[in-house]
Short mmCIF file of C-alpha atoms and ligand atoms in Angstrom, two decimals:
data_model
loop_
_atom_site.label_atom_id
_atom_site.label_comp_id
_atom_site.label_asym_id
_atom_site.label_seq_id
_atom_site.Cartn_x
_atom_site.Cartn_y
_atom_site.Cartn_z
CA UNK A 1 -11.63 18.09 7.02
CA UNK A 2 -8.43 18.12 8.76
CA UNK A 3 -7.54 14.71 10.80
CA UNK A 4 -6.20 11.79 11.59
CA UNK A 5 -7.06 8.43 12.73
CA UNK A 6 -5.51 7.03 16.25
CA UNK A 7 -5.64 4.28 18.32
CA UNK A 8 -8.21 4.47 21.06
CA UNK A 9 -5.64 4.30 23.51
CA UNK A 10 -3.72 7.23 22.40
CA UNK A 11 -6.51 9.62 22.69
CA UNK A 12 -5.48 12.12 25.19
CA UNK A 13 -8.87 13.88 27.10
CA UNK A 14 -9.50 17.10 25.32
CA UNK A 15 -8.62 15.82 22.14
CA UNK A 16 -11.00 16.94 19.30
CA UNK A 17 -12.99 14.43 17.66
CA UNK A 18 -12.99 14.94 13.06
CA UNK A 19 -15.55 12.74 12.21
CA UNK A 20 -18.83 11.81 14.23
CA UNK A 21 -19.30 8.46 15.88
CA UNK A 22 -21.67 5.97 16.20
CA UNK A 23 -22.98 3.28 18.60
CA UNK A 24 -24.22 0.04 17.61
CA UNK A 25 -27.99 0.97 17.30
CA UNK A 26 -26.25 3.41 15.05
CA UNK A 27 -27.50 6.42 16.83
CA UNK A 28 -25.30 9.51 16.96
CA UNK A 29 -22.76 9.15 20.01
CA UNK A 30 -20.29 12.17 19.58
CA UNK A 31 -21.00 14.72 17.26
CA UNK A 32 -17.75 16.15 15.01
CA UNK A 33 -15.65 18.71 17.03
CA UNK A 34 -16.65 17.47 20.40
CA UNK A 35 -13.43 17.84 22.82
CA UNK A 36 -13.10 14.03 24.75
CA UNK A 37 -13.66 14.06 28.64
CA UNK A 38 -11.54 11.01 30.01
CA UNK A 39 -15.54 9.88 30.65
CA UNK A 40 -16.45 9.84 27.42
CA UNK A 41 -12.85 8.06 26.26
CA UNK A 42 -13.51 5.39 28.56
CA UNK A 43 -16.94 4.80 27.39
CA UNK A 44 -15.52 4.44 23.79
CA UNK A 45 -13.18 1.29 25.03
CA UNK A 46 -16.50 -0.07 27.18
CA UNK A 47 -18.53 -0.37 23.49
CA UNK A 48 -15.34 -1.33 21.35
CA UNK A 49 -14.81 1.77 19.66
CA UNK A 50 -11.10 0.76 18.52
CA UNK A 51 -9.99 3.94 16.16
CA UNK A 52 -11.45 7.58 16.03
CA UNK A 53 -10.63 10.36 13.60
CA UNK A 54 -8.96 13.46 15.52
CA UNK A 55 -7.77 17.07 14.67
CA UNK A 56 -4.13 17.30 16.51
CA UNK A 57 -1.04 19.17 16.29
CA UNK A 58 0.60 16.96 13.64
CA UNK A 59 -2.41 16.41 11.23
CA UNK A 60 -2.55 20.26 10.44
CA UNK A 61 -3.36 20.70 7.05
CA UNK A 62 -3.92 16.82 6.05
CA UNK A 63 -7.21 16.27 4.15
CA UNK A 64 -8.93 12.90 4.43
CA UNK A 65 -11.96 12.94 2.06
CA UNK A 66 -13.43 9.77 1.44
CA UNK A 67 -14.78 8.61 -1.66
CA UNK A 68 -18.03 7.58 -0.37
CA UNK A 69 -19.84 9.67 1.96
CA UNK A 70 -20.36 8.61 5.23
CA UNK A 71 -24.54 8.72 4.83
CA UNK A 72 -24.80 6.62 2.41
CA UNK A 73 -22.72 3.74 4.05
CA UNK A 74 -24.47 4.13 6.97
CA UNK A 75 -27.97 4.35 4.58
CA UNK A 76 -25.85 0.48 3.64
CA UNK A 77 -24.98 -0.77 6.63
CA UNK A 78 -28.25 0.00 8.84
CA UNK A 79 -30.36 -1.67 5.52
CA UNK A 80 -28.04 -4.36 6.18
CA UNK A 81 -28.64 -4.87 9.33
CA UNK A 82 -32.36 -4.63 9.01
CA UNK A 83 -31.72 -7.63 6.76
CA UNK A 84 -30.07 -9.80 9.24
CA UNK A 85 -32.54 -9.04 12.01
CA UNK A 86 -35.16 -10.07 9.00
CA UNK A 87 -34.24 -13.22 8.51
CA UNK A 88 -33.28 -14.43 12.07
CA UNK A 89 -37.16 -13.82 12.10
CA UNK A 90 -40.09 -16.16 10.52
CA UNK A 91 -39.83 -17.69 6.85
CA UNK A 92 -43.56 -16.98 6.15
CA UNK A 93 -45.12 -15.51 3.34
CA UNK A 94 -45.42 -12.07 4.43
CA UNK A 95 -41.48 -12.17 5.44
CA UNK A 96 -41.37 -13.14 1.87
CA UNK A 97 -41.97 -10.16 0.57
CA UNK A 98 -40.63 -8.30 3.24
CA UNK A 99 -37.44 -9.30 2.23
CA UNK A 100 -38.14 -8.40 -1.60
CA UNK A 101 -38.70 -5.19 -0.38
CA UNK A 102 -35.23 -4.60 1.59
CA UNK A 103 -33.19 -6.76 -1.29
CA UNK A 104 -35.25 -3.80 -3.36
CA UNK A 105 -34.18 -0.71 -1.15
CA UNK A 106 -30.66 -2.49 -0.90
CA UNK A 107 -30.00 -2.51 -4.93
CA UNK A 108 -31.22 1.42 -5.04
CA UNK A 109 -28.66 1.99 -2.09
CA UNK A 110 -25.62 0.15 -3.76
CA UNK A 111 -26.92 2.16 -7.46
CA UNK A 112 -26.33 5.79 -5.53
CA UNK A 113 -23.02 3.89 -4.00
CA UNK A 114 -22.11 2.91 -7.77
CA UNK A 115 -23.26 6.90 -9.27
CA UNK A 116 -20.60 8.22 -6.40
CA UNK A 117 -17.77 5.73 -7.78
CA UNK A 118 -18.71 7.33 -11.08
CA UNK A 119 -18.25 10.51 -10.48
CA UNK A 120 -14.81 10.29 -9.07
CA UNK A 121 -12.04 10.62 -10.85
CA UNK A 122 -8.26 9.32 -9.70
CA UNK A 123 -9.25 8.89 -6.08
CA UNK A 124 -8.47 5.94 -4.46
CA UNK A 125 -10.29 4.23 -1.69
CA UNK A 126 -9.56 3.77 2.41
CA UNK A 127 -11.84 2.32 4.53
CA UNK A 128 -13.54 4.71 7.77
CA UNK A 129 -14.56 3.91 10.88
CA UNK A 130 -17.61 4.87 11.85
CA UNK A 131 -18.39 2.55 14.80
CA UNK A 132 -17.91 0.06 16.90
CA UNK A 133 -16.97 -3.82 16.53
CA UNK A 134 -20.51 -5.04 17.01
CA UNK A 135 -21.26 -3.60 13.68
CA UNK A 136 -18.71 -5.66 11.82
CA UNK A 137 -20.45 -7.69 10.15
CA UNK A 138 -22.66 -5.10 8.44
CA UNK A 139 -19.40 -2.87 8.18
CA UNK A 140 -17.51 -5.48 6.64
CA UNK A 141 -20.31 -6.71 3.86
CA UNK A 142 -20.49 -2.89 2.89
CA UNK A 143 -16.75 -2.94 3.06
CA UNK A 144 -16.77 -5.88 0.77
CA UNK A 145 -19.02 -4.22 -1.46
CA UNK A 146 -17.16 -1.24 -2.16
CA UNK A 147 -13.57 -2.81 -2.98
CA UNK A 148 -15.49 -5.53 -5.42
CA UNK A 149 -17.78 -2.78 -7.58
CA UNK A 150 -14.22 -0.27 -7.59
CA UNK A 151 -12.10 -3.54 -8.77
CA UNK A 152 -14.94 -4.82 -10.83
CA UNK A 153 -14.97 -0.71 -12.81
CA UNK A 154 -11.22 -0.97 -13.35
CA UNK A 155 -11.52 -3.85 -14.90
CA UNK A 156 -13.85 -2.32 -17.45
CA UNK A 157 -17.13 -4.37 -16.26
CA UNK A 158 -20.54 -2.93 -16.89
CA UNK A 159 -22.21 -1.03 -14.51
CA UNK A 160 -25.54 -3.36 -15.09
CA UNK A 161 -23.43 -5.95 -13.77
CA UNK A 162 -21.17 -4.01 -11.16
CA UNK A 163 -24.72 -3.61 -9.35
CA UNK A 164 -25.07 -7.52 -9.70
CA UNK A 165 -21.35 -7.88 -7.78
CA UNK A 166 -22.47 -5.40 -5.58
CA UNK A 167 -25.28 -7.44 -4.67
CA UNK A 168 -23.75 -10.80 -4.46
CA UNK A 169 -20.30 -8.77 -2.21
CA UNK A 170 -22.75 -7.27 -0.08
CA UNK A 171 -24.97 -10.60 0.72
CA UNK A 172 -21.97 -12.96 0.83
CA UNK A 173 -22.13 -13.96 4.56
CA UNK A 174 -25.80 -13.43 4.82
CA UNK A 175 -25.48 -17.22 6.02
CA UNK A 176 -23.86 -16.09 8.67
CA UNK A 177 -27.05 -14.85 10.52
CA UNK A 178 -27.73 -19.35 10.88
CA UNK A 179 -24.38 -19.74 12.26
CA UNK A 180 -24.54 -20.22 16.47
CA UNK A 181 -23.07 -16.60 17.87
CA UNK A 182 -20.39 -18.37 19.59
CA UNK A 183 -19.01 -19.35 16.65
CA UNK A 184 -19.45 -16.02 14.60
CA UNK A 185 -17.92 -14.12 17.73
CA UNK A 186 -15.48 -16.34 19.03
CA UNK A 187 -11.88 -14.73 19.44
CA UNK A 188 -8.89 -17.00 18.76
CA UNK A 189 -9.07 -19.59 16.03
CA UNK A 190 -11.92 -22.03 15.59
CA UNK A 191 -11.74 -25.98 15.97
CA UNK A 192 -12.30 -28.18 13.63
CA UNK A 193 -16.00 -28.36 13.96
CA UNK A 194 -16.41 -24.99 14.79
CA UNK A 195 -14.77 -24.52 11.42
CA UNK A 196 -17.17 -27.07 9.49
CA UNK A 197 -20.34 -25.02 10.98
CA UNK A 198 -18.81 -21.77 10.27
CA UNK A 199 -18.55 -22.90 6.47
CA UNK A 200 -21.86 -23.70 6.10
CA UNK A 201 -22.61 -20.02 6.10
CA UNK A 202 -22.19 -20.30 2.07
CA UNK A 203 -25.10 -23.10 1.94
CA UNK A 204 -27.24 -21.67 3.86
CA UNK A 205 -26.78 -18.10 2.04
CA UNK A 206 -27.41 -19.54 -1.00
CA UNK A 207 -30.52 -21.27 0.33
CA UNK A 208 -32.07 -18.52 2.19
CA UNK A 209 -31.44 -16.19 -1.15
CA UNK A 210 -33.27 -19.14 -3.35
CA UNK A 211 -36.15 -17.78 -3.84
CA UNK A 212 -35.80 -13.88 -4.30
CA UNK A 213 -36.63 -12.72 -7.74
CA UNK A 214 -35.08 -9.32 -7.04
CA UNK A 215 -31.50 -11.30 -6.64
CA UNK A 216 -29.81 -12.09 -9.64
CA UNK A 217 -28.44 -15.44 -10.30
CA UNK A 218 -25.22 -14.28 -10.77
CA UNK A 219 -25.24 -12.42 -6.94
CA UNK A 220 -26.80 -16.04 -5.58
CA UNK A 221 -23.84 -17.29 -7.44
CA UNK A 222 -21.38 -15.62 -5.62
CA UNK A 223 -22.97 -16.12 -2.32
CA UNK A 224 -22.12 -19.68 -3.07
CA UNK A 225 -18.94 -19.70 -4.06
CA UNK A 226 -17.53 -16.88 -2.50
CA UNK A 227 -14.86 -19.05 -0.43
CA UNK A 228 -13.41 -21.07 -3.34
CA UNK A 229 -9.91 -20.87 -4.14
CA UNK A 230 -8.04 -21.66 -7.37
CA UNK A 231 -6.26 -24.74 -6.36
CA UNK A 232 -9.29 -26.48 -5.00
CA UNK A 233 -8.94 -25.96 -1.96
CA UNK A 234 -11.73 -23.66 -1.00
CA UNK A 235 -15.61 -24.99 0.16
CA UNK A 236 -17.88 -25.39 -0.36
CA UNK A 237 -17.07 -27.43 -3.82
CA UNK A 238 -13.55 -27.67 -4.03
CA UNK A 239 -13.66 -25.99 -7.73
CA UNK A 240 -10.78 -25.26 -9.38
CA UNK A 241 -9.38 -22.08 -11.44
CA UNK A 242 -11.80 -22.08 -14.49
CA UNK A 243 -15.01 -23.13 -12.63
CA UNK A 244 -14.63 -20.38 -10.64
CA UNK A 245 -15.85 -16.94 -12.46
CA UNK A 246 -14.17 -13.93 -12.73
CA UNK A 247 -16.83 -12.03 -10.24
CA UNK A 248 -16.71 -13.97 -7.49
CA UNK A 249 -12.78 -14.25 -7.70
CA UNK A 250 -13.17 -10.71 -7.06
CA UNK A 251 -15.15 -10.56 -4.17
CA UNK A 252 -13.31 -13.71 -2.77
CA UNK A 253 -10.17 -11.13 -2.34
CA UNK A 254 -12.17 -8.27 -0.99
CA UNK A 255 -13.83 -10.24 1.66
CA UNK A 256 -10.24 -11.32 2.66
CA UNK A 257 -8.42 -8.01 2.18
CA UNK A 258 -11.51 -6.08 4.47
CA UNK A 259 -10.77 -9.46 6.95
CA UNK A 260 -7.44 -8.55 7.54
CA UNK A 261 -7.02 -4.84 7.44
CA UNK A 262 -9.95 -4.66 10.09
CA UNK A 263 -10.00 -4.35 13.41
CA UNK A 264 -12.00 -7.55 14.27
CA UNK A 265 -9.43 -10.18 13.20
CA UNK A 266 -6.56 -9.26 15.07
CA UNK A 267 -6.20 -6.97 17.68
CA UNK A 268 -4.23 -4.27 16.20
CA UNK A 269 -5.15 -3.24 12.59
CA UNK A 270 -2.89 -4.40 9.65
CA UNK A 271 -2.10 -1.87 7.27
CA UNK A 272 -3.35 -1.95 3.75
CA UNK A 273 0.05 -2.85 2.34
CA UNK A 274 1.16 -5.45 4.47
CA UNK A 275 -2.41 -7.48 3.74
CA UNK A 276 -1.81 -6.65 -0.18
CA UNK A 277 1.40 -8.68 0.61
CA UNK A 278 -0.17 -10.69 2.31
CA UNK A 279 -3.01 -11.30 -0.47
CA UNK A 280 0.29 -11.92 -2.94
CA UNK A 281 1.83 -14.60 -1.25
CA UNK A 282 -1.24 -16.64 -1.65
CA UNK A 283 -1.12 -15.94 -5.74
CA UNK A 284 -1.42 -17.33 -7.83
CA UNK A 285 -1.79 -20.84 -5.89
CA UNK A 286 -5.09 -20.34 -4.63
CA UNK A 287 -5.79 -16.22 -5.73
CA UNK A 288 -5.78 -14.49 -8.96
CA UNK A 289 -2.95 -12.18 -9.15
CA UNK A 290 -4.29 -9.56 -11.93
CA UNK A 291 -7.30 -9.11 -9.16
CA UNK A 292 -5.25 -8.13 -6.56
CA UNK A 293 -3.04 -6.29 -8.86
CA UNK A 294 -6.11 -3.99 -9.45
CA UNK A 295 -6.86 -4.05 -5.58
CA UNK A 296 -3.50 -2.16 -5.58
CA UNK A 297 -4.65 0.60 -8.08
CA UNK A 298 -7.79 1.47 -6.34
CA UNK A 299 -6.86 0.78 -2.53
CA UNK A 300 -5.28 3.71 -0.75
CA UNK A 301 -2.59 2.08 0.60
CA UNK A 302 -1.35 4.99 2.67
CA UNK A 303 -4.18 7.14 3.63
CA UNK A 304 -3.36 11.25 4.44
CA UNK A 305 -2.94 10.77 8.55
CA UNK A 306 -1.33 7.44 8.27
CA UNK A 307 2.10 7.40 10.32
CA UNK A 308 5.17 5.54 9.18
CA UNK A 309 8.55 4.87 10.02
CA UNK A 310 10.92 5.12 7.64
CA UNK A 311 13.94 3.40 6.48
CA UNK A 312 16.26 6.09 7.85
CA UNK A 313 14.80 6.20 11.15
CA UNK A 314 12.92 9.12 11.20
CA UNK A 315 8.61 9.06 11.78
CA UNK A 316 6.58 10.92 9.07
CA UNK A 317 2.65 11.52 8.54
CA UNK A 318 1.31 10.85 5.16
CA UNK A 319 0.19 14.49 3.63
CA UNK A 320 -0.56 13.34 0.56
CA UNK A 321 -0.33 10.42 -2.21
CA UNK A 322 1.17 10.44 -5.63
CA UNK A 323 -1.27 8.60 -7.35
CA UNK A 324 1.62 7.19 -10.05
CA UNK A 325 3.42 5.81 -7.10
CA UNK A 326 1.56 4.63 -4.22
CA UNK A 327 4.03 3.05 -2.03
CA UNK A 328 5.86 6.94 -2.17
CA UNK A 329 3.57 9.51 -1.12
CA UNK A 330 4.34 13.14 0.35
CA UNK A 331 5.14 13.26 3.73
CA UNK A 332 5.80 15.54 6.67
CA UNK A 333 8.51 14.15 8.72
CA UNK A 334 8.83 15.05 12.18
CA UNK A 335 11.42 15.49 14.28
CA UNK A 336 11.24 16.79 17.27
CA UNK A 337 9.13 20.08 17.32
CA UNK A 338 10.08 20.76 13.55
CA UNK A 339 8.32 19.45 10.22
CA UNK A 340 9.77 19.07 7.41
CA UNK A 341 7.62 18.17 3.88
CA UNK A 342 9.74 15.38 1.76
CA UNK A 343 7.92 14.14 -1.58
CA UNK A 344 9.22 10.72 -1.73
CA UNK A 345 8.78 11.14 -5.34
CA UNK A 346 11.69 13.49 -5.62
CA UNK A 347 14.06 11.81 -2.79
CA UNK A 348 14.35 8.66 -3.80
CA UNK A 349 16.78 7.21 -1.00
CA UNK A 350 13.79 7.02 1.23
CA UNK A 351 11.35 4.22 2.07
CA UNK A 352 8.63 3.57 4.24
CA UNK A 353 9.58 0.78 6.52
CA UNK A 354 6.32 0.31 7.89
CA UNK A 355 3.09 1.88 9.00
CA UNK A 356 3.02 2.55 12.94
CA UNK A 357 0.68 3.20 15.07
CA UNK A 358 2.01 5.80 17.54
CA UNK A 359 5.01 8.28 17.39
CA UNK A 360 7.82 7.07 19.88
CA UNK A 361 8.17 8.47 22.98
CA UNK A 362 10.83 11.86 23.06
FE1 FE2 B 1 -17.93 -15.80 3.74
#
């Protein structure tokens, strides 16, 4: 596949879409390869579609191929919906097992999820976009997911228990479906008491999970303490280092990594490495360094597409990454109607001064 992703608002009608997209019923909206009619564009922006994947001039020849395909995240993220919608339903006995059954179907989806991590080898992870922002929430638990079982395999953890991560990063903010939606969608920061609701989501998690014998303890665990931070200053305990295990250290950075390099929490997406620094300068105060030392060996940090600006001026598109050096990947640098192909690896006066989102007017 040959693309790149843009902004929404530098898609130019007649632009060629890479990858499908979806709407928020997760139906099929435009299929790969459609050209986009300044109708269809528009109708994007109306449902929130922030970023697509396109085939342009410039990404000639770059080859984005995720790690996980895009069925079975959607197989994830449509089960976890189905789960939400579940329990903003009745608690009776029949819903009972209902929800056996999906926290069943859920674990077989996050098992194919874990057999695909397995049979990589040296790829590293970027997130895709496949729809719009009123899927975030499913998005980002599936997000969550990923980054927690890919840290939790570097760090040479089971795979009996990477499912039981998997579990617990995936249900995290299943709470979430008892917070008031004007909380959970509210742009701008939350008040005080807005705040004290919103963390509640951990309680009631852990409550509404109680009583599932397909969840492990250790998953209910993490749905617990999933917001703690090492200095005591987390909720909804206030534990400190030790009494906080290893696992859900893990998916406590994932949640906040996925947070930030999303679109949802600020208007225009951070790039990977400026929320890894961003991860750092809260280590090791309140997060465990080593973690987020692994999140740098499995994240992609500068996905083939990505554009940068570098430190001698110039604008270059990521071709391709050297997986020994990840902040120095191969690029083509542009200038003017001429590329050139620099391997960062081999001139070493260059560095990327950040990741932009748009080439500069000529
Ligand atoms: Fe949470």
């Amino acid at each position: 596949m040959i693309m790149r992703l843009i902004h929404i608002n530098e898609v130019i009608p007649g632009i060629k879409v890479a990858k499908p997209i979806y709407d928020s019923k997760l139906s099929l909206l435009v299929q790969k390869d459609t050209a986009l009619s300044s109708h269809l564009i528009e109708k994007l922006k109306q449902i929130d579609i922030r970023h697509v994947y396109v085939e342009d001039d410039i990404s000639k020849g770059i080859i984005l191929e995720p790690m996980i395909s895009d069925t079975l995240k959607l197989q994830a993220i449509t089960m976890m919906k189905m789960i939400y919608e579940l329990y903003d339903q009745g608690q009776g006995e029949k819903s009972k097992q209902v929800r056996e059954e999906h926290i069943r179907s859920l674990r077989g989806i996050i098992d194919d999820i874990i057999s695909e991590i397995y049979s990589q080898y040296d790829k590293k992870y970027y997130s895709t976009e496949l729809m719009g922002a009123e899927m975030y929430h499913y998005d980002h638990a599936v997000e969550v997911m990923i980054l927690s079982v890919l840290i939790g395999k570097k760090m040479g953890i089971d795979r009996e228990r990477l499912l039981k991560l998997g579990m617990g990063a995936i249900l995290s903010d299943i709470g979430k479906s008892k917070v008031p939606d004007h909380i959970l969608n509210k742009k701008g920061k939350l008040d005080p008491a807005e705040f004290d609701q919103m963390k509640k989501h951990v309680e009631y998690g852990y409550d509404m999970v109680k009583e599932l014998v397909e969840l492990s303890p250790l998953s209910r665990q993490i749905i617990l303490l999933h917001h703690e931070k090492l200095d005591g200053s987390g909720y909804p305990n206030g534990f400190v280092a030790d009494q906080i295990p290893l696992l859900v250290r893990i998916v406590t950075i994932c949640d906040i990594f996925s947070a930030i390099v999303s679109d949802r929490t600020y208007n225009n997406r951070i790039s990977a490495d400026v929320a890894v620094e961003i991860l750092r300068s809260a280590a090791p105060a309140k997060l465990d360094s080593d973690i987020i030392n692994y999140m740098m060996q499995i994240v992609d940090i500068y996905p083939p597409g990505t554009l940068v600006e570098l430190s001698t001026g110039a604008y270059g598109i990521v071709i391709n990454n050297n997986l020994s050096a990840p902040t120095r990947p191969v690029l083509r640098i542009l200038t003017g109607e001429q590329y050139e192909e620099v391997d960062m690896m081999k001139d070493l006066t260059i560095f990327i001064k950040k990741v932009v989102s748009r080439l500069p007017k000529s």
